[in-house]
PDB file of C-alpha atoms in Angstrom:
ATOM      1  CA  UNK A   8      -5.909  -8.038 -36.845  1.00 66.00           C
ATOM      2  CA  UNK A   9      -5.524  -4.510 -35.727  1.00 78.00           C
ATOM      3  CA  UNK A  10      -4.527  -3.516 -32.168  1.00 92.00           C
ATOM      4  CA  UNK A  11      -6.113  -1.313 -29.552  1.00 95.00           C
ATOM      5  CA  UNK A  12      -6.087   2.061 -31.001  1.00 96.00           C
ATOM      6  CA  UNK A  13      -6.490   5.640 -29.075  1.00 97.00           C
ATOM      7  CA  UNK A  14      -7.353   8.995 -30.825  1.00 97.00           C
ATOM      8  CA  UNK A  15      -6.180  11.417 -30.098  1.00 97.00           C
ATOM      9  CA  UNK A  16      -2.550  10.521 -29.404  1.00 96.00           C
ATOM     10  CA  UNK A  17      -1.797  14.394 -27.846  1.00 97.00           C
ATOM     11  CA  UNK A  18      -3.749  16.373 -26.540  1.00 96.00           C
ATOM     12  CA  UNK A  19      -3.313  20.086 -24.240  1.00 97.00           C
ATOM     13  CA  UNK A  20      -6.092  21.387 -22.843  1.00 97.00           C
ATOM     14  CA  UNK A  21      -6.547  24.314 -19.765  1.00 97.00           C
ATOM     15  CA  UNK A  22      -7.363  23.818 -15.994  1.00 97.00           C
ATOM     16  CA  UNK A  23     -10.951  24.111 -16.078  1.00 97.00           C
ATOM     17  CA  UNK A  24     -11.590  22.563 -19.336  1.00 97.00           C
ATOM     18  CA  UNK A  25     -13.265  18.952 -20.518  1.00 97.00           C
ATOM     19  CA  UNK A  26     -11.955  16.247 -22.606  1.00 98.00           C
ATOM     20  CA  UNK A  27     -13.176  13.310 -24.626  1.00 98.00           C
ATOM     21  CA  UNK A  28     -10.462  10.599 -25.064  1.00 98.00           C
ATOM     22  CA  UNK A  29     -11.528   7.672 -27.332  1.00 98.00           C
ATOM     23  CA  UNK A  30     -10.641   4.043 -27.391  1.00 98.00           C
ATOM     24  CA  UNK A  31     -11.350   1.283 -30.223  1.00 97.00           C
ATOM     25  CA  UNK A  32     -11.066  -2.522 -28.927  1.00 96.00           C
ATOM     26  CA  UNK A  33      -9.476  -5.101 -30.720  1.00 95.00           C
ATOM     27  CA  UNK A  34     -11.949  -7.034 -32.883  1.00 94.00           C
ATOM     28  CA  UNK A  35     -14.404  -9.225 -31.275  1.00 92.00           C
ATOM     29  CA  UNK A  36     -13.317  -7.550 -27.580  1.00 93.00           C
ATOM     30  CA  UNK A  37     -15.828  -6.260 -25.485  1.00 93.00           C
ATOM     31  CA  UNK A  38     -14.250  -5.898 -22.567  1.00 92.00           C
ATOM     32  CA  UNK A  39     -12.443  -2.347 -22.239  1.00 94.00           C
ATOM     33  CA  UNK A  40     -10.393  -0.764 -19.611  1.00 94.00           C
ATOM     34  CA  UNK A  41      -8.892   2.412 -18.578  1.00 97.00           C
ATOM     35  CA  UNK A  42      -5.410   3.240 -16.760  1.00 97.00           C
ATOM     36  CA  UNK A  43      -4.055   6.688 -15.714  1.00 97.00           C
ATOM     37  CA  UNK A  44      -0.291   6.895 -15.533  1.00 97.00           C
ATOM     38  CA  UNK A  45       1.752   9.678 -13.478  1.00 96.00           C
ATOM     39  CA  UNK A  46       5.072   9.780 -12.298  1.00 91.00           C
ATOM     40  CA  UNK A  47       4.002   9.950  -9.203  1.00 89.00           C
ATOM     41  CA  UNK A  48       1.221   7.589  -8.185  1.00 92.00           C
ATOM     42  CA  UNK A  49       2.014   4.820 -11.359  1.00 93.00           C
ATOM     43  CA  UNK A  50      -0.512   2.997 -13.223  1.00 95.00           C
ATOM     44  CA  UNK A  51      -3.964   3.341 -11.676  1.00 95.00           C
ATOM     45  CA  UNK A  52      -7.040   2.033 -12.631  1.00 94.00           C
ATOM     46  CA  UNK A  53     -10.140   4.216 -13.277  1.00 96.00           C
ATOM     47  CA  UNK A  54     -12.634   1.750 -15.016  1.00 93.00           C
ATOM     48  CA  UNK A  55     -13.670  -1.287 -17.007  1.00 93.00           C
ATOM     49  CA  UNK A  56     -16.906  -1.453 -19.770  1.00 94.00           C
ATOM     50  CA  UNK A  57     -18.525  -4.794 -20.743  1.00 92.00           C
ATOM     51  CA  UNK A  58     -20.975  -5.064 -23.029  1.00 91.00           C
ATOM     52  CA  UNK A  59     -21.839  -1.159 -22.227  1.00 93.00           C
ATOM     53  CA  UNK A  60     -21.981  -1.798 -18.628  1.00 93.00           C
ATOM     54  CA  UNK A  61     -19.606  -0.355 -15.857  1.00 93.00           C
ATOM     55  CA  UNK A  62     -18.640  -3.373 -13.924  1.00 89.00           C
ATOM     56  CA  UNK A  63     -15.876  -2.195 -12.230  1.00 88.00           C
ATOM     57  CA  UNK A  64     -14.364   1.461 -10.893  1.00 91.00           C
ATOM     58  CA  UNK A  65     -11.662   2.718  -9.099  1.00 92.00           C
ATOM     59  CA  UNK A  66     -11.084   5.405  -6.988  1.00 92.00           C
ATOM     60  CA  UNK A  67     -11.399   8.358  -8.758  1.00 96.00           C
ATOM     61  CA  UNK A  68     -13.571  11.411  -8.644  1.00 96.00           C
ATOM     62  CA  UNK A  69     -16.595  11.768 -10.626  1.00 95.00           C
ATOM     63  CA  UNK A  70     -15.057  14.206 -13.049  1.00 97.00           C
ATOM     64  CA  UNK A  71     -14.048  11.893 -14.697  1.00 97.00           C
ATOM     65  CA  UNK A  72     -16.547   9.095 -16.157  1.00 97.00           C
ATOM     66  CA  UNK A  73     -16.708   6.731 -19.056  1.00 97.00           C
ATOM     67  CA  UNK A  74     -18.835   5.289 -21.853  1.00 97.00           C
ATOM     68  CA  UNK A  75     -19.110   2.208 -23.820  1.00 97.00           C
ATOM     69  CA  UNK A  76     -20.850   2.159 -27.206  1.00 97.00           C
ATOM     70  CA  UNK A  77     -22.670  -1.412 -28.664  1.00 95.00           C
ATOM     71  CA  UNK A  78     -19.873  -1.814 -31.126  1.00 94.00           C
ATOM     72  CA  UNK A  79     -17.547  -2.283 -27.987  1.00 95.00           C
ATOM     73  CA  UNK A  80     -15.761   1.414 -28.746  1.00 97.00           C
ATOM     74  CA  UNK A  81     -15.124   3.539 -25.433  1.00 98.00           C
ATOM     75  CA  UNK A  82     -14.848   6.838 -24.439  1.00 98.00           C
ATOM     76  CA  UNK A  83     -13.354   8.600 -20.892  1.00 98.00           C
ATOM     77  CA  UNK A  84     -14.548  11.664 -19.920  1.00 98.00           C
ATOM     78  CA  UNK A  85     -12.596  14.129 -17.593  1.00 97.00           C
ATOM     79  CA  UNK A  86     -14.559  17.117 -16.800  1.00 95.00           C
ATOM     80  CA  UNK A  87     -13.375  20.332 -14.955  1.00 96.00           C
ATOM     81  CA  UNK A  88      -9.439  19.720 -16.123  1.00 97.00           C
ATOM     82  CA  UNK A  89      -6.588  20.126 -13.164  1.00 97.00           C
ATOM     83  CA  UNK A  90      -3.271  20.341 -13.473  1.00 96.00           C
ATOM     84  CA  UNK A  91      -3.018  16.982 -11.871  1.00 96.00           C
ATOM     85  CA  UNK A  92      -4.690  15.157 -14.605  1.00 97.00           C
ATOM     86  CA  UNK A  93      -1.714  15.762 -16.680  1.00 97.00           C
ATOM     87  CA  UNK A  94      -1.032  11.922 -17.266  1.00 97.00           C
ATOM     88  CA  UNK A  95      -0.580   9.049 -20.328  1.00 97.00           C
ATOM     89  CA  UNK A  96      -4.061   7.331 -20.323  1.00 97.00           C
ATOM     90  CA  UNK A  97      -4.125   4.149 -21.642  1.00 97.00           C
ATOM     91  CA  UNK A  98      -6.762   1.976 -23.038  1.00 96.00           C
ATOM     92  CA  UNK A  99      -6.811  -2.177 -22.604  1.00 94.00           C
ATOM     93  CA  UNK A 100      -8.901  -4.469 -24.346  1.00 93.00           C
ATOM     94  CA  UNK A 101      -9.787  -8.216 -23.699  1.00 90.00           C
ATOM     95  CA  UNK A 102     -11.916 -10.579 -24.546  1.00 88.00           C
ATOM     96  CA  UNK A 103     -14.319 -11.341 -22.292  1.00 79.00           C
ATOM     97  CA  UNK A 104     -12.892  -9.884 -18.805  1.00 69.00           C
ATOM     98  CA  UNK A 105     -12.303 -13.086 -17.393  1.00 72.00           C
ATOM     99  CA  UNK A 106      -9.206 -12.829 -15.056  1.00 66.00           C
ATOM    100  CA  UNK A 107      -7.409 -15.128 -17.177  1.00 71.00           C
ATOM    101  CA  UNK A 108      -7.785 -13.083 -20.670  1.00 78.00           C
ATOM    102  CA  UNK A 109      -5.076 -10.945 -21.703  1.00 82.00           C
ATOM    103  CA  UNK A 110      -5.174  -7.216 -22.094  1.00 86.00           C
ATOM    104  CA  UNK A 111      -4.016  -5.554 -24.717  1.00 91.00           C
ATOM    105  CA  UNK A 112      -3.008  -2.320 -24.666  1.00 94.00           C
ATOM    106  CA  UNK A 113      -3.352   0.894 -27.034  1.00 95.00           C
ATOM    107  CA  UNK A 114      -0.380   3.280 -27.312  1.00 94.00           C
ATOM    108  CA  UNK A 115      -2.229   5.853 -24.744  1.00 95.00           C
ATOM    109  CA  UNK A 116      -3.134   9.424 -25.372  1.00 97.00           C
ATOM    110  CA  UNK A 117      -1.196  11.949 -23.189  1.00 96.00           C
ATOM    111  CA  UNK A 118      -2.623  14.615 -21.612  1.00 98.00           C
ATOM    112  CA  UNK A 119      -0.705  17.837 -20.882  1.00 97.00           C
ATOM    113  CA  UNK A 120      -2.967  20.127 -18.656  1.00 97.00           C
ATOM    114  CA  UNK A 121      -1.932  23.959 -18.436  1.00 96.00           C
TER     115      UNK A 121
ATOM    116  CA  UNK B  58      -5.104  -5.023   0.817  1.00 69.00           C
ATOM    117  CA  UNK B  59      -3.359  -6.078  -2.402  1.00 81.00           C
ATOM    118  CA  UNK B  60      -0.444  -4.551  -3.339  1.00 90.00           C
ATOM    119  CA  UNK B  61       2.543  -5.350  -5.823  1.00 94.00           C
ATOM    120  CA  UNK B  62       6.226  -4.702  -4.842  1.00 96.00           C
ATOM    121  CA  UNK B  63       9.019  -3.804  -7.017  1.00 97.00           C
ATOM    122  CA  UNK B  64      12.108  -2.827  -5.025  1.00 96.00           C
ATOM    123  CA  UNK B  65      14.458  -2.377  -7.901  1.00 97.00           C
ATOM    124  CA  UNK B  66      13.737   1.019  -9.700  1.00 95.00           C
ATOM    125  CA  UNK B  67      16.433   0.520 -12.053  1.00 96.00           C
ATOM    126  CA  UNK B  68      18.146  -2.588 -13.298  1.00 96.00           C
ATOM    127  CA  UNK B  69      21.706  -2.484 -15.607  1.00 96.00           C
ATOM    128  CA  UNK B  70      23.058  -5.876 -17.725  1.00 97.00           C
ATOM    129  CA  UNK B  71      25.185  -6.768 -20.911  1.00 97.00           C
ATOM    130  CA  UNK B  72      23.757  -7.729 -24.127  1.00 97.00           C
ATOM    131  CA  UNK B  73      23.390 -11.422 -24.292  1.00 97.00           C
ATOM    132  CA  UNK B  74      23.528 -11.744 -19.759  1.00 97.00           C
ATOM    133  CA  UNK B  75      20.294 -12.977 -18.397  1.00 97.00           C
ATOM    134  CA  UNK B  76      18.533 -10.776 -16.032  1.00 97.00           C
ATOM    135  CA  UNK B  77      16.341 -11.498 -13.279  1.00 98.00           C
ATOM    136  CA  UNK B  78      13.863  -8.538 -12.101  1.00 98.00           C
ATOM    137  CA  UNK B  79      11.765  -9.070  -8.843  1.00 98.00           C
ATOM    138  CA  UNK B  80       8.294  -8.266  -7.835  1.00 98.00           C
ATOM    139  CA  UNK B  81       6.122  -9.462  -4.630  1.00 97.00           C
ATOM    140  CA  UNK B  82       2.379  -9.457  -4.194  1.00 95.00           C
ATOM    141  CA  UNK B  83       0.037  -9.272  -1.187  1.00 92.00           C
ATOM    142  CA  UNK B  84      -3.163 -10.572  -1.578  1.00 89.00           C
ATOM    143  CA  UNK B  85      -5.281 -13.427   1.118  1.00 87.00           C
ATOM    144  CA  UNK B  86      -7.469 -13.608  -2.707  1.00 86.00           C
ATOM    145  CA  UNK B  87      -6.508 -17.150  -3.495  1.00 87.00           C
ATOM    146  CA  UNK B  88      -7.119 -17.345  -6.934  1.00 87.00           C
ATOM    147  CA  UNK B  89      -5.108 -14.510  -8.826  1.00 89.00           C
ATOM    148  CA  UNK B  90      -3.069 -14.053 -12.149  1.00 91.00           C
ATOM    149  CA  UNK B  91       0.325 -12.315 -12.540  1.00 93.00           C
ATOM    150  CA  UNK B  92       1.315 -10.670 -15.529  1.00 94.00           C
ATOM    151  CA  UNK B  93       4.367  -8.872 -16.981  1.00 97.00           C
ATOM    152  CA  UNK B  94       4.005  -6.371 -19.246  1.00 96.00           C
ATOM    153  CA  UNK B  95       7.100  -4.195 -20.960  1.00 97.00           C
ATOM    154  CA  UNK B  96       6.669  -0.364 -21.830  1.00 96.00           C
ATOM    155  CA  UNK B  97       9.246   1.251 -24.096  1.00 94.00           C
ATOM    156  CA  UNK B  98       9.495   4.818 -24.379  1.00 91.00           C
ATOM    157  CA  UNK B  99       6.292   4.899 -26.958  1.00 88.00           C
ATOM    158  CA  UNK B 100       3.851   4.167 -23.960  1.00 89.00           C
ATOM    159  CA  UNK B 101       3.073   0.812 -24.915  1.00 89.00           C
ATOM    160  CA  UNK B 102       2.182  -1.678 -22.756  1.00 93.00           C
ATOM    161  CA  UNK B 103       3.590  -4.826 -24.163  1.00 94.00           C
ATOM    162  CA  UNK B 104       2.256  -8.456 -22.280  1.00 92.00           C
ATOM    163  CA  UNK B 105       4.904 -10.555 -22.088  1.00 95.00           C
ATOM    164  CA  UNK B 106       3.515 -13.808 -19.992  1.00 94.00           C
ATOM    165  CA  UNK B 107       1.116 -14.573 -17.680  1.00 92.00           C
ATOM    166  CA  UNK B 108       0.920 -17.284 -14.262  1.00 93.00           C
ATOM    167  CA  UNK B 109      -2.428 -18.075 -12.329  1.00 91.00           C
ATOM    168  CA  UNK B 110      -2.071 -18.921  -8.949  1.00 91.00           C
ATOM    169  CA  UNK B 111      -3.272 -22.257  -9.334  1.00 91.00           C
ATOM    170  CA  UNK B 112      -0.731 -23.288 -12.368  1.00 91.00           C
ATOM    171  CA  UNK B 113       1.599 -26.001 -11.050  1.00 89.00           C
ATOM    172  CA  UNK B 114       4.602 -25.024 -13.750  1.00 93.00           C
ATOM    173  CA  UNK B 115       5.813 -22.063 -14.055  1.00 94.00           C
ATOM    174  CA  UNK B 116       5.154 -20.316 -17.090  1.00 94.00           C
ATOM    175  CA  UNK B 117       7.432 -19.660 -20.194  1.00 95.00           C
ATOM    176  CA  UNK B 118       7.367 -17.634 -23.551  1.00 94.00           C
ATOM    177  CA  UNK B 119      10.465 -17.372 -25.304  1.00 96.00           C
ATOM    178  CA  UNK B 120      13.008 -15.488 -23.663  1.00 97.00           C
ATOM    179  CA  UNK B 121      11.033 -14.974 -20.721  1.00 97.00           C
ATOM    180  CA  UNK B 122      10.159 -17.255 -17.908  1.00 97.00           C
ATOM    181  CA  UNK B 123       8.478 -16.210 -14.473  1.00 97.00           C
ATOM    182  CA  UNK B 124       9.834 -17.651 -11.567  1.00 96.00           C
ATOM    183  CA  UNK B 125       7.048 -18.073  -9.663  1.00 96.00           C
ATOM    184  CA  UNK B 126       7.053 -18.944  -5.814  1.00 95.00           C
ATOM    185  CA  UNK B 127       3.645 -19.248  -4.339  1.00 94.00           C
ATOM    186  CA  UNK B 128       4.201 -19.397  -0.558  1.00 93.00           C
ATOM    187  CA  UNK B 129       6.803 -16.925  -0.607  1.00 95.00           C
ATOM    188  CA  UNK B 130       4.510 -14.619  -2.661  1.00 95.00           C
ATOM    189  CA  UNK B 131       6.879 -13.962  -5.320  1.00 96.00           C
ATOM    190  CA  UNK B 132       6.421 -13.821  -9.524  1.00 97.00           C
ATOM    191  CA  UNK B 133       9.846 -12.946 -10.575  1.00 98.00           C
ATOM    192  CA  UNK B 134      10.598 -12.531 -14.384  1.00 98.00           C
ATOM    193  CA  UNK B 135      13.881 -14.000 -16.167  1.00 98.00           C
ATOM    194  CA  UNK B 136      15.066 -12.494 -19.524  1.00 97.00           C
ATOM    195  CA  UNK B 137      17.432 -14.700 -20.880  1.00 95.00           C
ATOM    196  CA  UNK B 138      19.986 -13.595 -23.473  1.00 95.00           C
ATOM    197  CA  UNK B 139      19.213  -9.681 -23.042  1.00 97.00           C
ATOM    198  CA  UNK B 140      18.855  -7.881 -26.046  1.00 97.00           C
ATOM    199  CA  UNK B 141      19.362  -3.936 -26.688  1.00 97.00           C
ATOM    200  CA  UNK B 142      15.686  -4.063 -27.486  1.00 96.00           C
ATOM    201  CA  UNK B 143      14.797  -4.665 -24.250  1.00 97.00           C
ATOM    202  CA  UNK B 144      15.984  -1.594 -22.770  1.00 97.00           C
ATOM    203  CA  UNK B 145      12.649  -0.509 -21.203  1.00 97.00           C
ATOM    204  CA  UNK B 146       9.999  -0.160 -18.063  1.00 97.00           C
ATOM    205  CA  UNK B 147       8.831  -3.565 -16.436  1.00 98.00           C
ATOM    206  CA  UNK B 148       5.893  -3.530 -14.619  1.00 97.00           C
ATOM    207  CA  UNK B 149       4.357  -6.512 -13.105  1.00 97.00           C
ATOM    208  CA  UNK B 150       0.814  -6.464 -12.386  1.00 95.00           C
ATOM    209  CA  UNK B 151      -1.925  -8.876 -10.168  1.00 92.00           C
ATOM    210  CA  UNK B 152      -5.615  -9.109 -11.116  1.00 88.00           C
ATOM    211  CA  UNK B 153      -8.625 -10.960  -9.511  1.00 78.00           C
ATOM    212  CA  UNK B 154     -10.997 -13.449 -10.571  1.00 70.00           C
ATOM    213  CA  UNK B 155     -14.024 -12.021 -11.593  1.00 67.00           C
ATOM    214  CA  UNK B 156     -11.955  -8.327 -12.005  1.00 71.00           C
ATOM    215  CA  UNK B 157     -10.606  -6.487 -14.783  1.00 72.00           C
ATOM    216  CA  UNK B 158      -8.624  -4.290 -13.033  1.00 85.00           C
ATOM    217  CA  UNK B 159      -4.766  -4.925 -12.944  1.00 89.00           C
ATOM    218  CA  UNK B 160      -2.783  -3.597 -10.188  1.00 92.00           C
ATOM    219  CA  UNK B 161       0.654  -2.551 -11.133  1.00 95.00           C
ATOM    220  CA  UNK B 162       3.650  -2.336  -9.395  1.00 96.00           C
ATOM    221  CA  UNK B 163       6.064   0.816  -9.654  1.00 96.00           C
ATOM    222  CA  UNK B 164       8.163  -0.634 -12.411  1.00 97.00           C
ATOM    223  CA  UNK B 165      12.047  -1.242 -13.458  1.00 98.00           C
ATOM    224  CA  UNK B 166      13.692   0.338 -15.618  1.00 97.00           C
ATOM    225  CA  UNK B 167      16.056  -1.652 -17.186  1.00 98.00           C
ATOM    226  CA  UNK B 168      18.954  -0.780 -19.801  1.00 97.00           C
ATOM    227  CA  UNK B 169      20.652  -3.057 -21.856  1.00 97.00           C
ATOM    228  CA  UNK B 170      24.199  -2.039 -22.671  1.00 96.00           C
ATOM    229  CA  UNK B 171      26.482  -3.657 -25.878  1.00 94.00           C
TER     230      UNK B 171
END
């Protein structure tokens, strides 16, 4: 069965500029997260899709916003690029989103912002 | 407000030594789930095991047991036999029933030396 993937791996983009990151569930998963990671503040949470509904967010500004397709596949938006949003983003997939189901991670795309 | 503690940034042992690494939650939520998950350098998150709060044993998978003490509000993890391979970030992470959303504590950093 393949694993949470995330396209693109790399990506540099310019303070000012958008980005599309994409995330593919595991098979069967329609439950899908997404984590920011910095040095400095750690592993936050932005948001989680189920069944193309936003159930949950966290405390981020609206630049940056989220999607969730009928197929389960996700995509983050970051609009307006700072030099802050320099970060690995990572994508997490589970079943159903019950607080018991495991989430499985992608490898992460990282963002370099100049 | 819930909150995960990690108070050792980086941990050193031998190949083969068992480690413990420590992590402390605050949360008056009183059904919860723990996790451990393992990053290497890739940007992987890797799940290693899992304990609810209402689970009477604590919980196992291979190498890795959590020791997991309810009233003192504590979910450490145990590698036994420490293997070069497990050089690598530890984060351990608290989610809600009914939520998605993991929150992550600052992480170890752990090296495994021959």
């Amino acid at each position: 069965k393949a694993g949470v993937t995330q396209t693109p791996r790399y990506l540099i983009k310019t303070r000012g500029q958008q980005v599309t990151l994409s995330c593919s569930p595991i098979s069967g998963h329609r439950s899908v997260s997404w984590y920011q990671q910095t040095p400095g503040q750690g592993l936050q949470f932005l948001f989680e899709y189920f069944s193309e509904t936003q159930r949950n967010k966290g405390n981020f500004p609206g630049r940056f916003s989220g999607r969730q397709f009928s197929n389960s596949r996700s995509e983050m938006n970051v609009s307006t690029l700072e030099l802050g949003d320099s970060a690995l983003y990572l994508c997490a997939s589970s079943v159903s989103g019950r607080a018991r189901d495991e989430q499985f991670f992608g490898p992460g795309t990282r963002l370099t912002v100049l | 407000a819930q909150k995960i503690t990690q108070t050792q940034p980086g941990m050193f042992v031998q190949e083969k030594e068992a480690v413990t690494l420590d992590c402390t939650y605050d949360t008056s939520d009183p059904s919860y789930g723990l996790f451990w998950y393992k990053q290497p350098s890739s940007g992987e998150m890797i799940f290693l095991i899992y304990q609810g709060s209402y689970d009477q044993q604590n919980a196992t998978e291979g190498r890795y047991s959590l020791n997991f003490q309810k009233a003192r509000k504590s979910a450490n993890l145990v590698i036994s036999a420490s293997q070069l391979g497990d050089s690598a970030m530890y984060f351990c992470a608290m989610r809600f029933a009914g939520f998605q959303k993991l929150v992550f504590g600052t992480g170890t950093r752990l090296l495994v030396s021959p």
